Each structure stands twice: as C-alpha cells, then as structure tokens.
mmCIF file of C-alpha atoms in Angstrom:
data_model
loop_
_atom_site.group_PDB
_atom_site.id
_atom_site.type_symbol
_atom_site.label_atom_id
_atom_site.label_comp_id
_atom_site.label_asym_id
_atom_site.label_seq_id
_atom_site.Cartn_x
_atom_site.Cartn_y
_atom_site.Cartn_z
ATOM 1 C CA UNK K 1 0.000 0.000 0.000
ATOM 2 C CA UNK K 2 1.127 3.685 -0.229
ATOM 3 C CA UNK K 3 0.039 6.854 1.118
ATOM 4 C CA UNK K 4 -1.527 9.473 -0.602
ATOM 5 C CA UNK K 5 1.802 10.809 -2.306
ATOM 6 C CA UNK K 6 2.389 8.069 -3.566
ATOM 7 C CA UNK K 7 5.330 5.992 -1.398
ATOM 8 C CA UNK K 8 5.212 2.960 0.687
ATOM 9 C CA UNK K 9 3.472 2.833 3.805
ATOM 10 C CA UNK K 10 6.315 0.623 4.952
ATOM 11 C CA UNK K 11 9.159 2.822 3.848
ATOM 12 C CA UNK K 12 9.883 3.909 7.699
ATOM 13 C CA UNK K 13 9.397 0.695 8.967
ATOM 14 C CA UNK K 14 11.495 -0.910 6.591
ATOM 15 C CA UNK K 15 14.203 1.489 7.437
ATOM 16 C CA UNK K 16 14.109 1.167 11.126
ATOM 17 C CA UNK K 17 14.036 -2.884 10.566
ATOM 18 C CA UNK K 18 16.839 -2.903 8.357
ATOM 19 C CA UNK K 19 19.481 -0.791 10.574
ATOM 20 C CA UNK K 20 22.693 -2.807 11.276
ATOM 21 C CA UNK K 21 24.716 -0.439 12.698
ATOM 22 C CA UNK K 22 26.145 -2.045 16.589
ATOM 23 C CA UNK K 23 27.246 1.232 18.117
ATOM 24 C CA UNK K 24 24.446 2.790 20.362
ATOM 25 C CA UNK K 25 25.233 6.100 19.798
ATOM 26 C CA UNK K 26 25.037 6.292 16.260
ATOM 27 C CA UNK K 27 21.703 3.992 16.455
ATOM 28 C CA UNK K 28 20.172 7.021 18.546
ATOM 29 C CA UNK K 29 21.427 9.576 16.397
ATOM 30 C CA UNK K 30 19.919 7.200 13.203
ATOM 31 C CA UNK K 31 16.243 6.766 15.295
ATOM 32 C CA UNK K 32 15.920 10.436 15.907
ATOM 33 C CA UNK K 33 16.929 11.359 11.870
ATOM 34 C CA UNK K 34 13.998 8.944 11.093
ATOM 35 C CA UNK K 35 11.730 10.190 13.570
ATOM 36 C CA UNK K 36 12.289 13.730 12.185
ATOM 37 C CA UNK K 37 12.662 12.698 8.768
ATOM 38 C CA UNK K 38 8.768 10.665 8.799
ATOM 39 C CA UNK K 39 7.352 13.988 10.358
ATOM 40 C CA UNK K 40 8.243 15.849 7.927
ATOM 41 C CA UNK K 41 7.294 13.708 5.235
ATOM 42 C CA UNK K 42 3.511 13.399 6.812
ATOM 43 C CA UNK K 43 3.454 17.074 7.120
ATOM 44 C CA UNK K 44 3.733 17.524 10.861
ATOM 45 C CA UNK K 45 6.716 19.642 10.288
ATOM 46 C CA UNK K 46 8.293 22.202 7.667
ATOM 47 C CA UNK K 47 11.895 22.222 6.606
ATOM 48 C CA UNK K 48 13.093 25.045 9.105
ATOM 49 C CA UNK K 49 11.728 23.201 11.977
ATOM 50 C CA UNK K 50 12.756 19.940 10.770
ATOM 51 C CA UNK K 51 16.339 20.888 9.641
ATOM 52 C CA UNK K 52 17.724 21.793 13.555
ATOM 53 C CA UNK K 53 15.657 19.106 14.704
ATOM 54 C CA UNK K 54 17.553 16.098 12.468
ATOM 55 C CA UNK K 55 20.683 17.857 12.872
ATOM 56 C CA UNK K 56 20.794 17.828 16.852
ATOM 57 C CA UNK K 57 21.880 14.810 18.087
ATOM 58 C CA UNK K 58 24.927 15.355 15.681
ATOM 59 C CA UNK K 59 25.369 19.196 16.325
ATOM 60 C CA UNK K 60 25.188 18.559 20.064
ATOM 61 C CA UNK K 61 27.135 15.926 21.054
ATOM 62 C CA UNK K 62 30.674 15.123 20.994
ATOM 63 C CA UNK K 63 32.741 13.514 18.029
ATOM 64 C CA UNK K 64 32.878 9.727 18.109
ATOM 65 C CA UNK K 65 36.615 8.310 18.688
ATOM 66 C CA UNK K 66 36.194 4.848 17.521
ATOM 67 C CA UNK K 67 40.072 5.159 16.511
ATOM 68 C CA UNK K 68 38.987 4.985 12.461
ATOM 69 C CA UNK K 69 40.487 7.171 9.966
ATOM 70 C CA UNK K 70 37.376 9.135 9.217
ATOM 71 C CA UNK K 71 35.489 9.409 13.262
ATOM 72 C CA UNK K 72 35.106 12.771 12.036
ATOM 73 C CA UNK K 73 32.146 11.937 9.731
ATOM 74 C CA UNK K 74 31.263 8.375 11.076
ATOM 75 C CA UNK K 75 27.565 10.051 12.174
ATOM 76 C CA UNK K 76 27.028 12.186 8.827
ATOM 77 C CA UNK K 77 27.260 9.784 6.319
ATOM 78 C CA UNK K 78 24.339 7.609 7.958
ATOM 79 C CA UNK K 79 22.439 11.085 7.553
ATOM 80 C CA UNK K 80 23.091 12.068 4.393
ATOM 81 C CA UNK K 81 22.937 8.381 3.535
ATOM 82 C CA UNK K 82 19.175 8.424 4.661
ATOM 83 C CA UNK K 83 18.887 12.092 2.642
ATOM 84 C CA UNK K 84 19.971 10.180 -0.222
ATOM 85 C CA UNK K 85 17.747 7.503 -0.113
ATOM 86 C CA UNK K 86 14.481 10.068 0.638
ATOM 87 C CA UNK K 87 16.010 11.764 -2.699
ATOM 88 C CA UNK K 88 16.065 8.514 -4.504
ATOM 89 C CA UNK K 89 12.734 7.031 -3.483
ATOM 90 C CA UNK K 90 10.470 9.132 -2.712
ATOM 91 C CA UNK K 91 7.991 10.840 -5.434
ATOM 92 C CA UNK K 92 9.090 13.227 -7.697
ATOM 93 C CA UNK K 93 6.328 15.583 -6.502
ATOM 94 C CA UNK K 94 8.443 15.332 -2.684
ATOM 95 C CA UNK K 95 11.760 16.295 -4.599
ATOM 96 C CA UNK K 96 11.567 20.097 -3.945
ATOM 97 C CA UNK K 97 10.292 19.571 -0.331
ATOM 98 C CA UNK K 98 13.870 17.353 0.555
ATOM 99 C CA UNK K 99 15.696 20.077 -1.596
ATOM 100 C CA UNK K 100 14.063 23.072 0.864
ATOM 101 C CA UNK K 101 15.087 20.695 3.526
ATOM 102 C CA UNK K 102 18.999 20.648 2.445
ATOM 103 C CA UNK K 103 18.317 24.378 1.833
ATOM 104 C CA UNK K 104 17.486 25.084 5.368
ATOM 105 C CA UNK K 105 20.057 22.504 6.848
ATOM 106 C CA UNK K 106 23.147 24.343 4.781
ATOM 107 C CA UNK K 107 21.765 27.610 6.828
ATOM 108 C CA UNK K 108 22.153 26.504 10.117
ATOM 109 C CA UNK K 109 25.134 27.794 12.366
ATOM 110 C CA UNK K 110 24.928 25.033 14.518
ATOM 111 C CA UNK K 111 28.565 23.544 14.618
ATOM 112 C CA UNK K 112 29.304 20.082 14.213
ATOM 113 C CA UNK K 113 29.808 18.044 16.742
ATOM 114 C CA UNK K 114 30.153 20.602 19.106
ATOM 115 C CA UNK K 115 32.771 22.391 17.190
ATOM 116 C CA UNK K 116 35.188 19.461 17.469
ATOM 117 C CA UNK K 117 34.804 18.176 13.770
ATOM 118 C CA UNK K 118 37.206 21.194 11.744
ATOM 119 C CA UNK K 119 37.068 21.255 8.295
ATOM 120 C CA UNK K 120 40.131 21.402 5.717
ATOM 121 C CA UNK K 121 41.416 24.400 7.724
ATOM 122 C CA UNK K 122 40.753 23.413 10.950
ATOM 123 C CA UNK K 123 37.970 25.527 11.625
ATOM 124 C CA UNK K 124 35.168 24.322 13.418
ATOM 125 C CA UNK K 125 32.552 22.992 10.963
ATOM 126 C CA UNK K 126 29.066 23.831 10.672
ATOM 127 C CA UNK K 127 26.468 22.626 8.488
ATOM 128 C CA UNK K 128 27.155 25.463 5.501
ATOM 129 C CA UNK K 129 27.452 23.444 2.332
ATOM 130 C CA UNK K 130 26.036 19.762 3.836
ATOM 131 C CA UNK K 131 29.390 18.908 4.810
ATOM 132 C CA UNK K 132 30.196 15.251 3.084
ATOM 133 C CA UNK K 133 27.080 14.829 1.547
ATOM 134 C CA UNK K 134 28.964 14.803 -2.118
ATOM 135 C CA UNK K 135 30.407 11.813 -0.789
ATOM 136 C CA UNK K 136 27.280 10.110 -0.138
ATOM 137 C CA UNK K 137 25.338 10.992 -2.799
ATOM 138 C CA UNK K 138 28.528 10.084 -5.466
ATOM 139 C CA UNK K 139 28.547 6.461 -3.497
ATOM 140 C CA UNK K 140 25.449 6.148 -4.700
ATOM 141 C CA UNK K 141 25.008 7.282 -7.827
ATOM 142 C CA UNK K 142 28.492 6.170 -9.265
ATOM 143 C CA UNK K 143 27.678 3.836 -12.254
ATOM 144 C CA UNK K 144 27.216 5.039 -15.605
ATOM 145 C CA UNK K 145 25.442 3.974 -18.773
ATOM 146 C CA UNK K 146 28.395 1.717 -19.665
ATOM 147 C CA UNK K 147 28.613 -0.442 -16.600
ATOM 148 C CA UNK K 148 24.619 -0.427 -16.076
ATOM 149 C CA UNK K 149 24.185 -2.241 -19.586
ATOM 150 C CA UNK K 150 26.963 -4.425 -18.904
ATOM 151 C CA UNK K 151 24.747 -6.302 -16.853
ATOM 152 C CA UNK K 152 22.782 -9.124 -18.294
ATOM 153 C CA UNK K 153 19.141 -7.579 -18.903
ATOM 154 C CA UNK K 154 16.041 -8.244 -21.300
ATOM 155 C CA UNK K 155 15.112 -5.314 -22.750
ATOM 156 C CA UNK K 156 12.239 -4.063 -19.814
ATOM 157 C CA UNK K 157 15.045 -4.332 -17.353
ATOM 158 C CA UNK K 158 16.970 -1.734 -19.485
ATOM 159 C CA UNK K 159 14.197 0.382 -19.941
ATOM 160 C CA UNK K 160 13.634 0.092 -16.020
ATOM 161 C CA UNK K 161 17.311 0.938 -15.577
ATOM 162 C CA UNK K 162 17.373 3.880 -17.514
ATOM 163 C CA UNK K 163 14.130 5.322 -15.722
ATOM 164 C CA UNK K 164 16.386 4.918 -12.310
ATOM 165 C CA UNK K 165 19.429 6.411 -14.046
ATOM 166 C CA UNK K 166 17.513 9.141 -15.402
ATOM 167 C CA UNK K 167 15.433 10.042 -12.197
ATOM 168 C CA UNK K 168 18.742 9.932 -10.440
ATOM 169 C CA UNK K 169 20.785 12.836 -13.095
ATOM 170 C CA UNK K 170 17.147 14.642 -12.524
ATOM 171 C CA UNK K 171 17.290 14.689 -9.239
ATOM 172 C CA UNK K 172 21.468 15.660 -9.185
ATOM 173 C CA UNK K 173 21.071 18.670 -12.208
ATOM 174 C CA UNK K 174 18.127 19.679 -9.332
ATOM 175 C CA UNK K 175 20.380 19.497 -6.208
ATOM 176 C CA UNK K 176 23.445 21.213 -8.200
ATOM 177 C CA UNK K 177 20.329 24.085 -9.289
ATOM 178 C CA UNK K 178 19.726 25.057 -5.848
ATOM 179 C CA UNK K 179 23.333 24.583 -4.642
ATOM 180 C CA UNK K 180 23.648 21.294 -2.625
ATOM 181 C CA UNK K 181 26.274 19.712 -5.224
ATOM 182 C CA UNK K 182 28.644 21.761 -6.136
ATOM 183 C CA UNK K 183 28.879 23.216 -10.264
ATOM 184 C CA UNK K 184 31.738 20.729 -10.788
ATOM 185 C CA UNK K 185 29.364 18.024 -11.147
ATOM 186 C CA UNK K 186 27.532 19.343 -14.168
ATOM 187 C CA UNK K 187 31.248 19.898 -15.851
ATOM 188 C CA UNK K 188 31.219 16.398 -15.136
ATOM 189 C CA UNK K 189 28.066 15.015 -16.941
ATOM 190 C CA UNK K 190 28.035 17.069 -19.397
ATOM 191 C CA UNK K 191 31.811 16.199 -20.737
ATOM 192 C CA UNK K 192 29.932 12.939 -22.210
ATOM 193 C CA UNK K 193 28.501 15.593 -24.626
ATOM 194 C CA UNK K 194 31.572 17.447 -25.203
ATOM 195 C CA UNK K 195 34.114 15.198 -25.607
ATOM 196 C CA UNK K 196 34.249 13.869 -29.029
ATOM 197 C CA UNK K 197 35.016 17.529 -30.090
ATOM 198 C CA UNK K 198 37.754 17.830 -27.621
ATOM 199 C CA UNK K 199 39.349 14.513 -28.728
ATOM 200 C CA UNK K 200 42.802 14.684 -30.476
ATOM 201 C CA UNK K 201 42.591 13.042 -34.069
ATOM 202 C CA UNK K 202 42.876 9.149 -33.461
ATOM 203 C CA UNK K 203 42.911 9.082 -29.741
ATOM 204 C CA UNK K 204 40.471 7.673 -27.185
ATOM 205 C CA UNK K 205 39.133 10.218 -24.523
ATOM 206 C CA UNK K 206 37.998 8.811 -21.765
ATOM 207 C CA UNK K 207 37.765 4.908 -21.209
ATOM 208 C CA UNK K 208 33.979 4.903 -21.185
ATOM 209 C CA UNK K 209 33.406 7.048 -23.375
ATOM 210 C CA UNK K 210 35.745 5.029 -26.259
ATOM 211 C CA UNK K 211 34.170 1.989 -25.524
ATOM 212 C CA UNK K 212 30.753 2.899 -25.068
ATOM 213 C CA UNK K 213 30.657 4.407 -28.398
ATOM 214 C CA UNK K 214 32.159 1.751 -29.795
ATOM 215 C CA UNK K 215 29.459 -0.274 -28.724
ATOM 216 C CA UNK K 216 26.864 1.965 -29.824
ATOM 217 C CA UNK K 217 27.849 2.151 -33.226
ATOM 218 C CA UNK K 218 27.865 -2.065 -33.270
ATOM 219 C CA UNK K 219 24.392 -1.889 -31.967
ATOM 220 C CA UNK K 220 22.603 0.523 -34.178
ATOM 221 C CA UNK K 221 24.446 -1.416 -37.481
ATOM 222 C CA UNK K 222 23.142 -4.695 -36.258
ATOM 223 C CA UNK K 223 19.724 -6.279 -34.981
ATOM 224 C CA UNK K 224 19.502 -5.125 -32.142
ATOM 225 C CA UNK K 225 18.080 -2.045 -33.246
ATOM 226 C CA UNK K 226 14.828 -2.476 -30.973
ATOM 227 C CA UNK K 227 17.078 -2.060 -27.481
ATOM 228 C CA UNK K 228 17.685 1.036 -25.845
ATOM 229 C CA UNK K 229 22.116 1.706 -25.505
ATOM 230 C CA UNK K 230 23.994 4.485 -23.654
ATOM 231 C CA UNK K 231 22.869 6.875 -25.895
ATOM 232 C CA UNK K 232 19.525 6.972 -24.573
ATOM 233 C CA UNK K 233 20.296 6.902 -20.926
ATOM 234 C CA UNK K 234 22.951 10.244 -21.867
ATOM 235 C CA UNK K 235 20.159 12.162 -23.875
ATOM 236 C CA UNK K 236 16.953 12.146 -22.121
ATOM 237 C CA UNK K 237 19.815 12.517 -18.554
ATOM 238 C CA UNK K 238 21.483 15.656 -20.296
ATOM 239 C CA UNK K 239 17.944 16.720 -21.025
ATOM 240 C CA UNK K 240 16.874 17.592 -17.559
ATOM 241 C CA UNK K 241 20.890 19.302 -17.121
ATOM 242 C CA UNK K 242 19.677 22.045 -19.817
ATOM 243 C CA UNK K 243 16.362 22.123 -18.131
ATOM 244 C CA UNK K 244 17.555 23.181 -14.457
ATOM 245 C CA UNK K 245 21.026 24.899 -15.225
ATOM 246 C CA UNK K 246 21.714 25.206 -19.104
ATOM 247 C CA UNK K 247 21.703 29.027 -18.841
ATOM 248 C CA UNK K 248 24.484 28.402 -16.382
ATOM 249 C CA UNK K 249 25.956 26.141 -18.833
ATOM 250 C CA UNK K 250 25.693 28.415 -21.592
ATOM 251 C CA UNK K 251 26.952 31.177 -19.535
ATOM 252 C CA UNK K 252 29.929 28.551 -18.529
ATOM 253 C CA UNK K 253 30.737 28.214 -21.909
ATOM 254 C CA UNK K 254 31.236 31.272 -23.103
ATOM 255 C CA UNK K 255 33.352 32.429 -19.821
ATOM 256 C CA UNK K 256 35.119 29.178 -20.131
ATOM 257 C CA UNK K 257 34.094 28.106 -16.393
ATOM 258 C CA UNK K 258 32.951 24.688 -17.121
ATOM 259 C CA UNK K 259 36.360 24.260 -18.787
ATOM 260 C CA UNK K 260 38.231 25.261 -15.628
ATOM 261 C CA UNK K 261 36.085 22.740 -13.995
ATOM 262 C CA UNK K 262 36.042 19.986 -15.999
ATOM 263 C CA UNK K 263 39.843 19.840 -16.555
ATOM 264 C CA UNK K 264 39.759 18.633 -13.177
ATOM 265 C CA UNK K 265 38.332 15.315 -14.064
ATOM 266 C CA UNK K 266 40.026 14.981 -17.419
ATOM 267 C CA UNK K 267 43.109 13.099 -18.002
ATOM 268 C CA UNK K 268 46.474 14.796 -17.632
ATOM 269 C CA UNK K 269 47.459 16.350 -21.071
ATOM 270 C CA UNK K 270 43.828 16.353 -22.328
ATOM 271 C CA UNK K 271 43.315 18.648 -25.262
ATOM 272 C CA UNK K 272 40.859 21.762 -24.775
ATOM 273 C CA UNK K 273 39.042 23.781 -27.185
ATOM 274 C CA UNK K 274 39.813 26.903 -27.344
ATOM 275 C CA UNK K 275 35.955 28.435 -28.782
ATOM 276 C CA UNK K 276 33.641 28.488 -25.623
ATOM 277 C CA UNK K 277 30.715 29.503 -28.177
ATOM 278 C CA UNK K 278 31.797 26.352 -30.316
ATOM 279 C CA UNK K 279 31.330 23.684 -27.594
ATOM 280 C CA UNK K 280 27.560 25.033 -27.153
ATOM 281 C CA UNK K 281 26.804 24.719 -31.159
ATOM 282 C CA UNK K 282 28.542 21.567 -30.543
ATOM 283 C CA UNK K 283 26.277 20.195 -27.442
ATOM 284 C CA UNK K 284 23.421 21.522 -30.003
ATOM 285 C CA UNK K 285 24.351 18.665 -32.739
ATOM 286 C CA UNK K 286 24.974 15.958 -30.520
ATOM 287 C CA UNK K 287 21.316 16.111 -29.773
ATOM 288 C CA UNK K 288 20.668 16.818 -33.121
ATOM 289 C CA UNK K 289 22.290 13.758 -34.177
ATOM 290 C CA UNK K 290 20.272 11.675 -31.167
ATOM 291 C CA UNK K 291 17.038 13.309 -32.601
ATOM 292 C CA UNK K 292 18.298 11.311 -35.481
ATOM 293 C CA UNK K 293 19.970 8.132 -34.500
ATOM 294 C CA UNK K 294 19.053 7.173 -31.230
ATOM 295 C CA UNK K 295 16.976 4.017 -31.163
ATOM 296 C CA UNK K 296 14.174 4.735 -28.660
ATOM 297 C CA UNK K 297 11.652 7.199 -30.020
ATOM 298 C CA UNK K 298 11.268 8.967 -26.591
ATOM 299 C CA UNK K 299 14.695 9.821 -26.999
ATOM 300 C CA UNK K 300 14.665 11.323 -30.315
ATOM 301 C CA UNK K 301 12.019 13.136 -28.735
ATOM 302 C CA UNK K 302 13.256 14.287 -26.073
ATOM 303 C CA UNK K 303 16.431 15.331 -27.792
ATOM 304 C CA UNK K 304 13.989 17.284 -30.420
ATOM 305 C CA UNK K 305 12.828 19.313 -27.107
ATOM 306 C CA UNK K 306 16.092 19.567 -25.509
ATOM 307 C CA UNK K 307 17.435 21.456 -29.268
ATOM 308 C CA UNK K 308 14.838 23.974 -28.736
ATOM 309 C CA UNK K 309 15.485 24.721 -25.245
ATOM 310 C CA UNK K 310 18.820 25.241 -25.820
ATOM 311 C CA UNK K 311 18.224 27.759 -29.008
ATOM 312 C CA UNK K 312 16.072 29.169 -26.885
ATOM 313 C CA UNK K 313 18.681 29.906 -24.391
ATOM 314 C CA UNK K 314 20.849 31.160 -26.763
ATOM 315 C CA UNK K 315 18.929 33.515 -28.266
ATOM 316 C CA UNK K 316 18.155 35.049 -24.340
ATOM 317 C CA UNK K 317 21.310 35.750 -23.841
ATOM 318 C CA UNK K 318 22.734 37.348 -26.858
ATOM 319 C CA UNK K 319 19.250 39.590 -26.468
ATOM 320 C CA UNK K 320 20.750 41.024 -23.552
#
C-alpha cells in the first residue's frame, strides 16, 4: 500500500528494521533522523523546523573516537545516507520539499559536533554546504550507462534501468540548481557531450566514453536495433541538465568556467578547445544527431525538445 503521495506505507518501517549499525550512539542519532525525517514527510513539520531538529543529536554531542580514519564523519554519512535515499525514493512531486530541507540545513550555524569536527582548515565545521554529503550521494550514484548495460538484462530491465538512471541525473542537475552539489558536477556530466570535439585526431578520450561508443555504433548497425544503448540513458539525462542549469551552462561556456572545472576530471594532457561559443553549437548537434539516431523514439524526442530549449537559451542571452 502507499500513502496518498504516492510511497510505501512501509518505507519507515522498513528502514528502522533494516538498521545494522552495533554502536548505540550512532543507532540514537539514526532513530531520531527517522523520527524527524517521517514527520516531515507526513506534514507535521516544515523544513526550518525539521532541519535543527535532524541535525541535533549530531550538532550537540561530541565527536565519536572509535580510533577509524574518518570518526570525524562516522555520524554524517548515515544522515546524508538516509537524505539520499528520501532523494532517490520518494515521489518526484516530494523532490523540492527534501531540496528546501537541504536548503534550510546548509543555513544553520549550529557547529558540528560541538565544534570538534574542523574542516580542511581546521575551523570548526558547521552545516554550511552539507558537509560530506557529495560523498554520499557520489557512493550512490556512481555507475554510468556503460557499466549499467553491462549487466545481463532483457530489454524491460533496461528500460527500467534507464528510468532509475535518469530520475537519479534529474534529481542531481536539481540538487546542483539550488546549490547542494557543487557546479563541478555538471562539468562532469556534461563532458559525455563534449568530448568527441575535444578529442585529439585518433585518440580515445575517456575509457567509457571510447568503448561505449564503440558499442553503440555495433548496436545501431546490427539487430539489435529495438534495445535502448547508452545513448539513450545520456540524452533524455542531459535533457533535464539544460532544463535546471543550461543558462548556467551556456553562460559557462562562453566564460570558459565549465572548462576550468572539468579539466579537473580529465586526463592529464587532455586537449581543450579553445571556442567556448563552439562547444555550445557543438552540445546543439549531438542532440541533433540523437534526434536522429538514437533508437528509442522517446529519446529522439526528447532530444527534439532539448534542441529547442537550448536555441532558446541562446537567443536570451545574446538579447541582452
């Protein structure tokens, strides 16, 4: 059964069932985020009363010193583990409610742990930024189209697992919109897009990337013409990207931010274009050519969509 927005009556339950962790204090601190967590999905309370009231056990106590390498986040990453997972399964009409949550967590002055926890300059941290939730939400969310299809499925399961890839890359361009993730991440997805015209003549860019088109290319020229491949997990993903921050990208572009970004992820040595304006008439014809050539018609459709957004953006900006 679910409730009226449309997730599991059991989702709590399941949750409290399922915890594993031994150490009492982290159990309490888990039991209290769930607590909090359930009353404000049923409404009880908003995000600026429930944001101080999941942080607290966490702000107000003490750092653990279990003698691990990282007792400085031991009791976040069950947090922003359980953040994740609201972010991941609940409906999409709940999305913006666990955003405003994050929103009014970051704002807090609270320190962590007391002020004991110090961040990379040994300050005392607070909860500006969710600190470490990147890392929980890139634990995740870390396979791509490649690896996903590598897996043996018929071709519902791959339709399945590009509906759960593609809610997730919502759900991310979403969180980077409104400033949870940091802009990095979009350099990130976006390279998929980007990269063939960055490519040095005869070289491979990125592992994935070589292979996976490799792969494509076999696909569409043989039988299998009725599956779905990479390509339609990357276009109707890069889709919602334009939707919630491709002015930013375009604006990126042209100031050659999302190059400074990127680089970071690229291999050493990696050839960069030198046109900002270029790469965003080149992002235009790689979902021209999906409008095309990808296999799925909900694809080509959405890539058909995705074009005009992205003229539309254009021709915004250069009106200004």
């Amino acid at each position: 059964m679910q409730d009226v927005d449309g997730l599991p009556l059991y989702w709590f339950d399941k949750l409290e069932r399922g915890y594993k962790g031994k150490n009492e204090t982290l159990r309490s601190y888990y039991f209290t985020e769930l607590a909090v967590l359930r009353a404000f999905h049923d409404g009880k309370i908003g995000p600026d009363e429930a944001a101080p009231a999941i942080t607290r056990p966490i702000s107000e106590s003490p750092m653990l010193v279990l003698g691990t390498y990282n007792d400085d986040v031991l009791a976040l990453v069950p947090l922003w583990t359980l953040y994740t997972k609201a972010l991941d399964e609940w409906p999409s009409s709940r999305i913006q409610d666990l955003i405003n949550l994050g929103l009014a967590i970051s704002k807090l002055l609270d320190k962590i742990h007391q002020g004991e926890a110090t961040d990379d300059n040994y300050e005392p941290m607070t909860w500006k930024d969710l600190p470490y939730f990147h890392m929980a939400w890139s634990d995740a969310h870390w396979k791509c189209p490649a690896y996903i299809l590598k897996e043996e499925m018929d071709g519902a399961a791959k339709h399945q697992a590009r509906d759960v890839y593609v809610r997730q890359q919502k759900v991310e361009a979403q969180l980077v919109a409104a400033g949870l993730l940091g802009w990095h991440v979009a350099g990130r997805v976006l390279y998929h897009a980007l990269k063939q015209e960055s490519a040095i003549p005869g070289q491979k860019t990125l592992d994935e990337g070589g292979e996976e088109e490799e792969e494509e290319t076999k696909r569409i020229m043989s039988k299998e013409r009725d599956e779905i491949g990479p390509l339609d997990f990357h276009i109707v993903a890069e889709d919602y990207w334009i939707e919630y921050v491709g002015d930013r990208v375009y604006s990126s572009l042209v100031q050659k931010e999302l190059e400074e970004e990127t680089r970071r992820s690229e291999s050493e040595g990696q050839h960069q274009p030198s046109q900002p304006l270029k790469r965003w008439e080149y992002l235009i014809d790689h979902f021209q050519r999906a409008a095309t050539n990808a296999l799925d018609s909900s694809t080509r459709e959405m890539a058909k969509a995705t074009i005009k957004r992205m003229e539309r953006i254009r021709e915004e900006a250069r009106a200004v």
